[in-house]
Coordinates of C-alpha atoms and ligand atoms in Angstrom, one line a residue:
M1 CA 102.3 116.6 -57.1
A2 CA 103.4 114.3 -54.4
Q3 CA 100.3 112.0 -53.6
A4 CA 98.4 113.1 -50.0
V5 CA 97.6 110.7 -47.6
S6 CA 95.8 112.9 -45.3
D7 CA 97.9 115.5 -43.9
V8 CA 101.4 113.6 -45.1
L9 CA 102.6 113.1 -48.8
K10 CA 103.7 109.9 -50.4
Q11 CA 106.8 110.6 -52.7
H12 CA 107.8 108.8 -55.7
L13 CA 111.8 108.2 -55.6
I14 CA 114.6 106.3 -57.5
D15 CA 117.2 104.8 -55.7
P16 CA 120.3 105.8 -56.7
E17 CA 122.3 103.0 -55.6
V18 CA 120.5 100.6 -57.8
C19 CA 119.8 103.3 -60.7
I20 CA 122.1 102.1 -63.8
R21 CA 121.4 105.8 -65.2
C22 CA 119.9 104.2 -68.5
N23 CA 117.5 107.0 -68.9
T24 CA 114.5 104.6 -69.6
C25 CA 112.3 106.1 -67.0
E26 CA 113.1 110.0 -68.1
E27 CA 112.0 108.9 -71.6
T28 CA 108.8 106.9 -70.4
C29 CA 107.4 109.4 -68.1
P30 CA 104.5 111.2 -70.0
V31 CA 104.2 114.5 -67.6
D32 CA 108.5 114.9 -67.9
A33 CA 108.3 114.6 -64.2
I34 CA 111.5 112.3 -63.8
T35 CA 114.9 114.4 -64.6
H36 CA 118.7 113.8 -64.2
D37 CA 122.2 115.9 -63.7
N38 CA 125.8 113.7 -63.8
N39 CA 125.1 112.2 -60.6
N40 CA 121.5 110.8 -60.3
Y41 CA 117.9 110.2 -62.1
V42 CA 115.3 112.0 -59.7
V43 CA 111.1 112.5 -59.5
D44 CA 110.0 115.9 -59.3
A45 CA 107.2 115.5 -56.9
S46 CA 105.6 118.7 -58.2
K47 CA 105.1 117.1 -61.6
C48 CA 104.4 113.4 -60.6
N49 CA 100.7 112.0 -60.6
F50 CA 101.8 108.7 -59.8
C51 CA 100.6 106.8 -63.2
L52 CA 103.3 104.3 -62.7
D53 CA 104.4 104.3 -66.7
C54 CA 107.9 104.5 -65.6
I55 CA 108.0 101.0 -63.4
S56 CA 107.9 98.4 -65.6
P57 CA 110.7 99.4 -68.2
C58 CA 113.2 99.8 -65.5
P59 CA 115.6 97.1 -65.9
T60 CA 116.8 97.4 -62.4
G61 CA 113.5 98.2 -59.9
S62 CA 115.4 101.2 -58.9
I63 CA 112.3 103.5 -60.0
D64 CA 110.0 101.3 -57.5
N65 CA 110.8 103.4 -54.7
W66 CA 108.5 105.4 -51.8
R67 CA 108.7 107.3 -48.8
V68 CA 105.9 108.9 -47.2
V69 CA 106.8 112.3 -45.9
N70 CA 105.6 115.8 -44.5
A71 CA 107.3 117.4 -47.0
A72 CA 108.8 116.7 -50.4
Y73 CA 112.3 116.0 -50.9
S74 CA 113.2 118.7 -53.9
V75 CA 114.7 117.8 -57.0
D76 CA 118.2 119.6 -56.0
E77 CA 118.3 117.7 -52.6
Q78 CA 117.7 114.2 -54.9
Y79 CA 120.6 115.4 -57.1
S80 CA 123.2 115.1 -54.3
W81 CA 122.0 111.9 -52.9
S82 CA 124.4 108.7 -52.8
E83 CA 121.3 106.4 -51.1
L84 CA 117.7 107.0 -50.4
P85 CA 116.8 108.4 -47.2
V86 CA 115.5 106.0 -44.5
Q87 CA 111.7 106.1 -43.8
Q88 CA 111.0 108.8 -41.2
D89 CA 108.8 107.8 -38.1
I90 CA 105.8 110.1 -39.3
A91 CA 102.2 109.1 -37.8
V92 CA 100.1 108.6 -40.9
Q93 CA 96.7 109.7 -40.7
S94 CA 94.6 107.4 -42.9
A95 CA 92.5 109.2 -45.4
N96 CA 89.5 107.0 -44.8
D97 CA 90.5 106.1 -41.0
E98 CA 86.7 106.8 -39.7
T99 CA 88.0 106.2 -36.2
G100 CA 90.5 108.7 -36.3
E101 CA 93.4 107.3 -35.0
A102 CA 96.8 107.8 -36.2
L103 CA 98.6 104.9 -38.3
D104 CA 102.0 103.5 -36.4
E105 CA 105.2 103.5 -38.7
E106 CA 104.3 99.9 -39.8
A107 CA 101.6 101.5 -41.7
A108 CA 103.9 104.3 -43.1
A109 CA 106.1 101.9 -44.3
L110 CA 103.5 99.7 -45.5
I111 CA 102.2 102.6 -47.4
A112 CA 105.6 103.9 -48.6
S113 CA 106.3 100.3 -49.6
A114 CA 103.1 100.1 -51.9
H115 CA 104.1 98.6 -55.7
Q116 CA 107.7 97.6 -54.8
G117 CA 106.7 94.2 -55.8
T118 CA 106.6 91.3 -53.4
G119 CA 108.9 90.6 -50.5
G120 CA 110.1 94.4 -50.6
K121 CA 113.5 95.7 -51.3
P122 CA 116.1 93.2 -51.1
I123 CA 118.9 93.4 -48.6
A124 CA 122.5 92.4 -48.4
P125 CA 123.9 89.9 -46.4
A126 CA 124.8 91.2 -43.0
S127 CA 128.5 90.2 -43.5
S128 CA 128.9 91.5 -47.2
A129 CA 131.9 93.8 -47.7
K130 CA 130.4 97.4 -48.8
P131 CA 130.2 97.7 -52.5
S132 CA 131.1 100.7 -54.4
V133 CA 128.1 101.8 -57.1
N134 CA 127.8 104.2 -59.7
L135 CA 131.4 105.2 -59.9
F136 CA 131.3 105.6 -63.8
N137 CA 128.2 106.3 -65.9
R138 CA 127.4 107.3 -69.5
G139 CA 128.9 110.8 -68.9
R140 CA 131.9 109.2 -67.3
P141 CA 132.7 106.1 -68.5
A142 CA 135.6 104.2 -67.4
L143 CA 137.6 102.8 -70.4
A144 CA 138.5 98.8 -70.5
I145 CA 140.8 97.0 -72.9
V146 CA 139.6 93.6 -73.9
T147 CA 142.6 91.2 -72.8
G148 CA 140.3 87.8 -73.6
N149 CA 137.6 86.7 -75.2
Y150 CA 137.0 82.6 -75.1
R151 CA 134.2 80.6 -76.0
L152 CA 132.5 78.8 -73.6
T153 CA 130.0 76.5 -75.1
A154 CA 130.6 73.9 -78.0
E155 CA 132.1 75.6 -81.5
N156 CA 129.9 73.7 -83.4
G157 CA 126.5 75.1 -82.4
D158 CA 124.7 78.2 -82.2
N159 CA 124.5 78.8 -78.9
D160 CA 127.5 81.0 -78.4
V161 CA 128.4 81.9 -74.9
R162 CA 131.5 83.8 -74.0
H163 CA 134.2 84.3 -71.2
I164 CA 135.1 88.4 -72.2
I165 CA 138.0 89.7 -69.8
L166 CA 137.8 93.6 -69.8
D167 CA 141.5 95.0 -67.9
F168 CA 141.0 98.6 -66.3
G169 CA 144.4 99.3 -66.4
D170 CA 145.5 102.2 -64.2
T171 CA 141.6 103.1 -63.4
R172 CA 140.5 102.1 -59.9
F173 CA 137.3 100.2 -60.5
P174 CA 136.6 98.1 -57.5
V175 CA 134.0 95.1 -57.6
L176 CA 132.4 92.5 -55.3
E177 CA 131.2 89.2 -56.9
G178 CA 127.4 89.5 -57.7
Q179 CA 127.9 93.1 -58.3
S180 CA 127.1 93.9 -62.3
I181 CA 128.4 96.2 -64.8
G182 CA 127.5 98.4 -67.6
I183 CA 128.7 98.0 -71.2
L184 CA 127.5 101.2 -73.3
P185 CA 127.5 99.8 -77.1
P186 CA 128.9 102.3 -79.4
G187 CA 126.3 103.8 -81.9
V188 CA 122.8 105.0 -82.1
D189 CA 119.5 103.5 -82.6
A190 CA 117.1 103.7 -85.1
Q191 CA 115.9 106.9 -83.0
G192 CA 119.3 108.4 -83.3
Q193 CA 120.0 108.2 -79.8
P194 CA 123.1 106.4 -78.4
H195 CA 122.4 102.6 -77.9
R196 CA 121.0 102.0 -74.2
M197 CA 123.6 100.2 -71.5
R198 CA 123.5 96.6 -70.8
L199 CA 123.9 95.1 -67.6
Y200 CA 126.5 92.0 -67.2
S201 CA 127.2 90.4 -64.1
I202 CA 130.8 89.9 -63.1
A203 CA 132.0 86.4 -63.3
S204 CA 135.5 87.0 -61.4
P205 CA 136.2 87.2 -57.7
R206 CA 137.0 90.9 -56.6
H207 CA 140.5 90.8 -56.8
G208 CA 140.8 89.8 -60.8
E209 CA 140.6 86.9 -62.9
R210 CA 144.3 86.4 -60.9
P211 CA 144.6 87.4 -57.8
N212 CA 145.5 91.2 -57.7
T213 CA 145.2 92.0 -61.4
N214 CA 143.2 95.3 -62.4
N215 CA 140.4 93.4 -64.5
L216 CA 137.3 91.3 -64.7
A217 CA 135.5 88.7 -66.7
L218 CA 131.7 88.5 -68.2
T219 CA 129.7 85.5 -69.3
V220 CA 127.8 86.8 -72.2
K221 CA 125.7 84.7 -74.8
R222 CA 125.0 86.0 -78.1
E223 CA 121.2 87.3 -78.9
P224 CA 120.6 87.0 -82.2
H225 CA 119.8 90.5 -83.5
G226 CA 121.2 91.7 -79.8
V227 CA 122.8 94.9 -80.3
C228 CA 125.1 94.6 -77.2
S229 CA 125.5 91.3 -76.5
N230 CA 126.7 90.7 -80.5
Y231 CA 129.3 93.9 -79.9
V232 CA 130.7 92.2 -76.9
C233 CA 131.1 88.7 -78.2
D234 CA 132.7 90.2 -81.3
L235 CA 135.4 92.0 -79.6
K236 CA 139.1 91.5 -79.9
K237 CA 142.0 91.7 -77.9
G238 CA 143.0 95.3 -77.7
D239 CA 139.7 96.7 -78.5
K240 CA 138.5 99.6 -76.0
V241 CA 135.4 99.4 -74.3
Q242 CA 133.0 102.2 -72.5
V243 CA 132.0 100.7 -68.8
A244 CA 129.7 102.0 -66.3
G245 CA 129.0 101.2 -62.7
P246 CA 129.7 99.1 -61.0
F247 CA 126.1 98.2 -60.1
G248 CA 124.4 96.2 -57.2
A249 CA 124.2 96.6 -53.5
T250 CA 122.4 93.4 -52.4
F251 CA 123.2 90.3 -54.5
L252 CA 126.4 90.1 -52.5
M253 CA 128.4 87.2 -51.3
P254 CA 128.3 86.9 -47.4
N255 CA 131.9 87.8 -46.0
D256 CA 131.7 84.5 -43.9
S257 CA 133.2 81.2 -44.4
A258 CA 130.6 80.0 -42.0
A259 CA 128.0 80.8 -44.3
N260 CA 126.2 78.2 -46.5
I261 CA 125.8 79.0 -50.2
V262 CA 123.2 77.7 -52.2
M263 CA 123.4 78.5 -56.0
I264 CA 120.7 77.7 -58.1
C265 CA 120.9 79.3 -62.0
T266 CA 120.8 78.7 -66.1
G267 CA 123.0 79.7 -68.5
T268 CA 124.7 82.9 -68.2
G269 CA 123.2 82.9 -64.3
S270 CA 126.2 81.2 -63.7
A271 CA 128.3 84.3 -64.0
P272 CA 128.2 85.5 -60.6
F273 CA 128.2 82.2 -59.3
R274 CA 131.7 81.3 -60.6
G275 CA 132.8 84.6 -58.7
F276 CA 131.6 83.5 -55.5
T277 CA 133.3 80.0 -55.9
E278 CA 136.5 81.3 -56.8
W279 CA 136.8 83.4 -54.0
R280 CA 136.1 80.9 -51.6
R281 CA 138.0 78.6 -53.4
R282 CA 140.9 81.3 -53.0
M283 CA 140.6 82.9 -49.8
T284 CA 138.8 79.9 -47.3
P285 CA 139.0 76.7 -49.6
D286 CA 138.4 75.1 -46.1
A287 CA 135.5 76.7 -45.1
V288 CA 133.1 75.2 -43.0
G289 CA 130.2 76.7 -45.1
R290 CA 129.2 74.7 -47.5
M291 CA 128.4 75.9 -51.4
V292 CA 126.2 74.3 -53.3
L293 CA 125.0 74.9 -57.2
F294 CA 122.1 74.0 -59.1
F295 CA 123.0 74.4 -62.8
G296 CA 120.5 74.1 -65.7
A297 CA 121.0 74.2 -69.7
R298 CA 119.4 72.3 -72.8
R299 CA 122.8 70.0 -72.9
P300 CA 126.1 69.6 -71.3
E301 CA 127.6 71.7 -74.5
D302 CA 125.4 75.1 -73.8
L303 CA 126.5 74.7 -70.5
P304 CA 128.9 77.7 -69.5
Y305 CA 132.2 76.4 -68.0
F306 CA 131.3 73.0 -67.8
G307 CA 135.0 72.0 -68.1
P308 CA 136.3 73.9 -65.5
L309 CA 133.4 73.0 -63.2
Q310 CA 134.5 69.4 -63.1
K311 CA 137.6 70.1 -61.6
V312 CA 136.4 71.7 -58.8
P313 CA 136.5 69.4 -55.8
D314 CA 132.9 68.5 -54.3
S315 CA 134.0 69.0 -51.0
L316 CA 134.1 72.8 -51.7
L317 CA 131.4 72.7 -54.3
A318 CA 128.5 70.3 -54.7
K319 CA 127.2 70.4 -58.5
F320 CA 123.9 69.1 -59.3
F321 CA 123.6 69.8 -63.1
A322 CA 120.1 69.7 -65.0
Y323 CA 120.1 69.0 -68.6
S324 CA 116.3 69.6 -70.7
R325 CA 117.2 68.6 -74.0
V326 CA 119.5 65.7 -74.1
P327 CA 118.1 63.1 -76.5
D328 CA 116.5 59.9 -75.3
A329 CA 116.7 61.5 -72.0
P330 CA 114.3 63.0 -69.7
K331 CA 113.7 66.7 -69.9
I332 CA 115.5 67.7 -66.2
Y333 CA 115.1 71.5 -64.6
V334 CA 117.0 72.9 -61.9
Q335 CA 114.0 72.6 -59.6
D336 CA 113.6 68.8 -60.5
R337 CA 117.4 68.3 -59.4
M338 CA 116.6 70.3 -55.7
R339 CA 113.4 68.0 -55.2
E340 CA 116.0 64.6 -55.4
Q341 CA 118.5 66.8 -53.0
A342 CA 115.4 67.7 -50.9
D343 CA 117.2 65.6 -47.8
M344 CA 120.0 67.5 -48.0
L345 CA 118.4 70.8 -48.6
A346 CA 116.3 71.0 -46.0
P347 CA 118.1 71.0 -43.2
L348 CA 120.0 73.3 -45.2
M349 CA 117.8 75.6 -45.3
Q350 CA 116.7 76.0 -41.5
S351 CA 120.3 76.7 -40.6
D352 CA 120.5 80.7 -40.1
K353 CA 123.7 80.1 -41.8
T354 CA 122.6 79.5 -45.3
H355 CA 122.3 82.2 -47.9
I356 CA 119.8 81.1 -51.2
Y357 CA 121.0 82.8 -54.5
V358 CA 118.9 82.5 -57.9
C359 CA 120.0 83.7 -61.4
G360 CA 119.1 83.3 -64.8
L361 CA 116.1 82.7 -66.7
R362 CA 113.2 85.0 -65.2
G363 CA 111.2 82.1 -66.0
M364 CA 112.6 79.4 -63.4
E365 CA 111.9 81.6 -60.8
Q366 CA 108.5 80.4 -59.8
G367 CA 109.3 76.4 -60.6
V368 CA 112.2 76.8 -58.5
D369 CA 109.7 78.9 -55.5
A370 CA 107.6 75.9 -55.9
A371 CA 110.0 73.7 -55.4
L372 CA 111.6 75.3 -52.0
D373 CA 107.8 75.3 -51.1
D374 CA 107.6 71.6 -51.6
I375 CA 111.1 70.6 -49.5
C376 CA 110.2 73.0 -46.8
R377 CA 106.6 71.4 -46.6
G378 CA 108.3 68.0 -46.6
S379 CA 110.2 69.4 -43.0
G380 CA 106.8 71.0 -41.9
V381 CA 108.2 74.3 -42.3
K382 CA 106.3 77.1 -44.2
W383 CA 108.4 78.3 -47.1
S384 CA 106.4 81.7 -47.4
E385 CA 107.2 82.6 -44.3
L386 CA 111.1 81.5 -43.8
R387 CA 111.4 83.1 -47.2
E388 CA 110.8 86.5 -46.1
R389 CA 112.4 85.7 -43.1
M390 CA 115.6 84.9 -45.4
R391 CA 115.0 88.3 -47.4
G392 CA 114.8 90.6 -44.2
D393 CA 118.0 88.8 -43.3
G394 CA 119.6 89.3 -46.4
R395 CA 119.6 85.5 -46.9
Y396 CA 117.4 85.3 -50.3
H397 CA 118.4 87.1 -53.3
V398 CA 116.6 86.4 -57.0
E399 CA 118.7 88.3 -60.2
T400 CA 116.7 87.0 -63.3
Y401 CA 116.7 88.9 -66.6
Ligands
FAD501 P1 119.0 93.7 -77.2 O1 119.4 94.7 -78.7 O2 118.5 94.4 -76.1 O3 117.7 92.9 -77.8 C1 116.9 92.0 -76.8 C2 116.5 91.0 -77.6 O4 115.3 91.7 -78.7 C3 117.3 89.9 -78.2 O5 117.2 88.5 -77.9 C4 117.4 90.0 -79.6 O6 117.0 88.5 -80.2 C5 116.0 90.5 -80.1 N1 115.9 91.6 -81.1 C6 116.7 92.6 -81.0 N2 116.5 93.2 -82.1 C7 115.5 92.2 -83.0 C8 115.5 92.2 -84.6 N3 115.8 93.2 -85.3 N4 114.9 91.2 -85.0 C9 114.4 90.0 -84.1 N5 114.9 90.1 -83.1 C10 115.3 91.5 -82.2 N6 123.3 88.9 -70.0 C11 123.9 88.0 -70.3 O7 124.3 87.1 -71.4 N7 125.3 87.9 -69.3 C12 124.9 88.5 -68.3 O8 125.7 87.9 -67.5 C13 123.9 89.3 -67.6 N8 123.7 89.7 -66.7 C14 122.2 90.7 -66.7 C15 122.5 91.3 -65.2 C16 121.4 91.9 -65.2 C17 121.3 92.7 -63.7 C18 120.6 92.1 -66.4 C19 119.3 93.3 -65.9 C20 120.6 92.0 -67.1 C21 121.8 91.0 -67.8 N9 122.1 90.5 -68.8 C22 123.0 89.5 -68.9 C23 121.1 90.5 -69.8 C24 122.1 91.7 -71.0 O9 121.7 92.6 -70.1 C25 121.4 92.0 -71.9 O10 119.8 92.1 -71.5 C26 121.7 90.7 -73.3 O11 122.6 90.7 -73.7 C27 120.6 91.4 -74.2 O12 121.0 92.4 -74.8 P2 121.4 92.8 -76.5 O13 121.8 94.1 -76.4 O14 122.4 91.7 -76.9 O15 120.1 92.5 -77.1
NAP502 P1 117.7 78.5 -72.5 O1 118.8 77.5 -73.0 O2 116.6 78.9 -73.1 O3 117.8 77.9 -70.9 C1 118.3 77.3 -69.9 C2 117.5 75.8 -69.4 O4 116.5 76.4 -68.6 C3 117.6 74.8 -70.4 O5 117.9 73.7 -69.8 C4 116.1 75.7 -70.5 O6 115.0 74.6 -70.8 C5 115.7 75.6 -68.6 N1 114.1 76.3 -68.5 C6 113.7 77.1 -69.3 N2 112.2 77.3 -68.6 C7 112.3 76.7 -67.6 C8 111.9 77.1 -66.3 N3 110.5 77.5 -65.9 N4 112.3 76.7 -65.1 C9 113.4 75.9 -65.0 N5 114.2 75.9 -66.2 C10 114.0 76.2 -67.4 O7 118.6 79.8 -71.5 P2 120.2 80.5 -71.7 O8 121.5 79.4 -71.9 O9 120.1 81.6 -71.0 O10 119.6 80.7 -73.6 C11 118.5 81.9 -73.9 C12 118.6 81.8 -75.5 O11 119.4 81.4 -75.8 C13 117.5 80.4 -75.6 O12 116.2 81.3 -75.6 C14 118.0 80.7 -76.9 O13 117.5 81.1 -78.2 C15 119.1 80.3 -77.2 N6 119.9 79.5 -77.1 C16 119.9 78.5 -78.1 C17 120.7 77.1 -77.9 C18 121.0 76.7 -79.4 O14 121.4 75.5 -79.1 N7 120.6 77.2 -80.6 C19 121.4 76.6 -77.1 C20 120.9 77.0 -75.7 C21 120.2 78.8 -75.8 P3 114.0 73.9 -71.9 O15 114.8 73.0 -72.9 O16 112.9 73.6 -71.2 O17 114.3 75.8 -72.7

């Protein structure tokens, strides 16, 4: 049942542009309200009891969408969607409103956006190219061939991060920097179900590892006992891989050579930023917009792309590395390096041309946010307000996992 808010309904929906069709929500829902066809995963409003059990297991957040409606969207309507409908301009009569005044559109949107986490739905940069999403899925995967698998971290350590190149042959698989793909590892889990899809950020620019090749690169870290990362890291040249996607409609690069791009990452969070840097290097190497990278790892030998990054000129990419476990050296995190660079970052952050991207370890989010808060405070700016403005403009993006 859709939840009644006086004479209108609040309906739980799944964003088809973001959903990776992993089936987690359908498996989790205790009342079988979530179902799917070949196109979409949808919520049956006549069954949903708003228990919210499905929200936290969803790997993408696509599950956390709500609309206030006069009549619930049917399952069949939802199957046909390629994007969520906009929130209709509905005057909501509050159930507890003793004054009897109708709430305005803003209030309706607030109710609709409840449970969406802080900051609401992320927005793509206004100038970014329009991404293609969900062209391939589990029922209809793209088949890619492995054309390269190179170790990016020191051979002698047990931190194995790899650069994997997947070629799509004649299959059209259009991507943009910042998007992800889904890898479908072969085999079944302990319950005999096909293994879940895993997401990996695209580490190459939109026109391929080399210009105008129909391939893309991934930066994959081998996780001990991890199903998919071991499968991918063990792939050999010529192996065939089932791929879903592309996914991601907001963590995208601005298509504006005047845009300043501040990139903050740890480990494999560097993958999308390799794509960003390569695209700008190839297309607008003399761009007036600055690119700045803060990159954290335990030691230099754990930092993916350490060697190639040294060759990118500072005029194109200003680089600040933070190492946490170098013997006889202090523990430094990306947020420490950012604070050191406050004089450079503060004016950059106040420019409407600046975009900030954070990618990698979930744990760094809080520290990075605190550093941005300190940097802003130092120049009399309130970060919480600036962050909301930047997010609303599609200029602040976080993707941590
Ligand atoms: P799982 O099999 O899912 O295991 C998860 C963890 O459980 C592992 O750490 C593993 O050590 C532990 N585990 C599993 N089984 C056992 C066991 N029997 N005993 C003990 N421990 C166990 N990753 C990247 O490397 N590069 C990327 O660019 C990247 N981009 C991403 C982008 C997004 C948007 C998201 C959401 C995730 C991204 N990831 C990326 C993470 C990736 O999707 C996977 O989660 C990751 O590779 C681990 O998957 P796995 O199948 O190897 O591990
Ligand atoms: P990671 O190596 O665990 O972390 C990357 C960097 O982020 C490290 O410098 C780490 O410092 C730092 N960091 C941790 N918490 C942070 C926070 N709150 N704010 C900012 N920075 C923070 O990440 P990863 O490269 O993605 O690797 C993930 C996993 O790989 C690890 O959990 C580990 O199992 C394995 N790994 C193993 C080795 C190895 O040599 N055996 C090396 C790297 C990774 P800390 O030093 O404090 O962790």
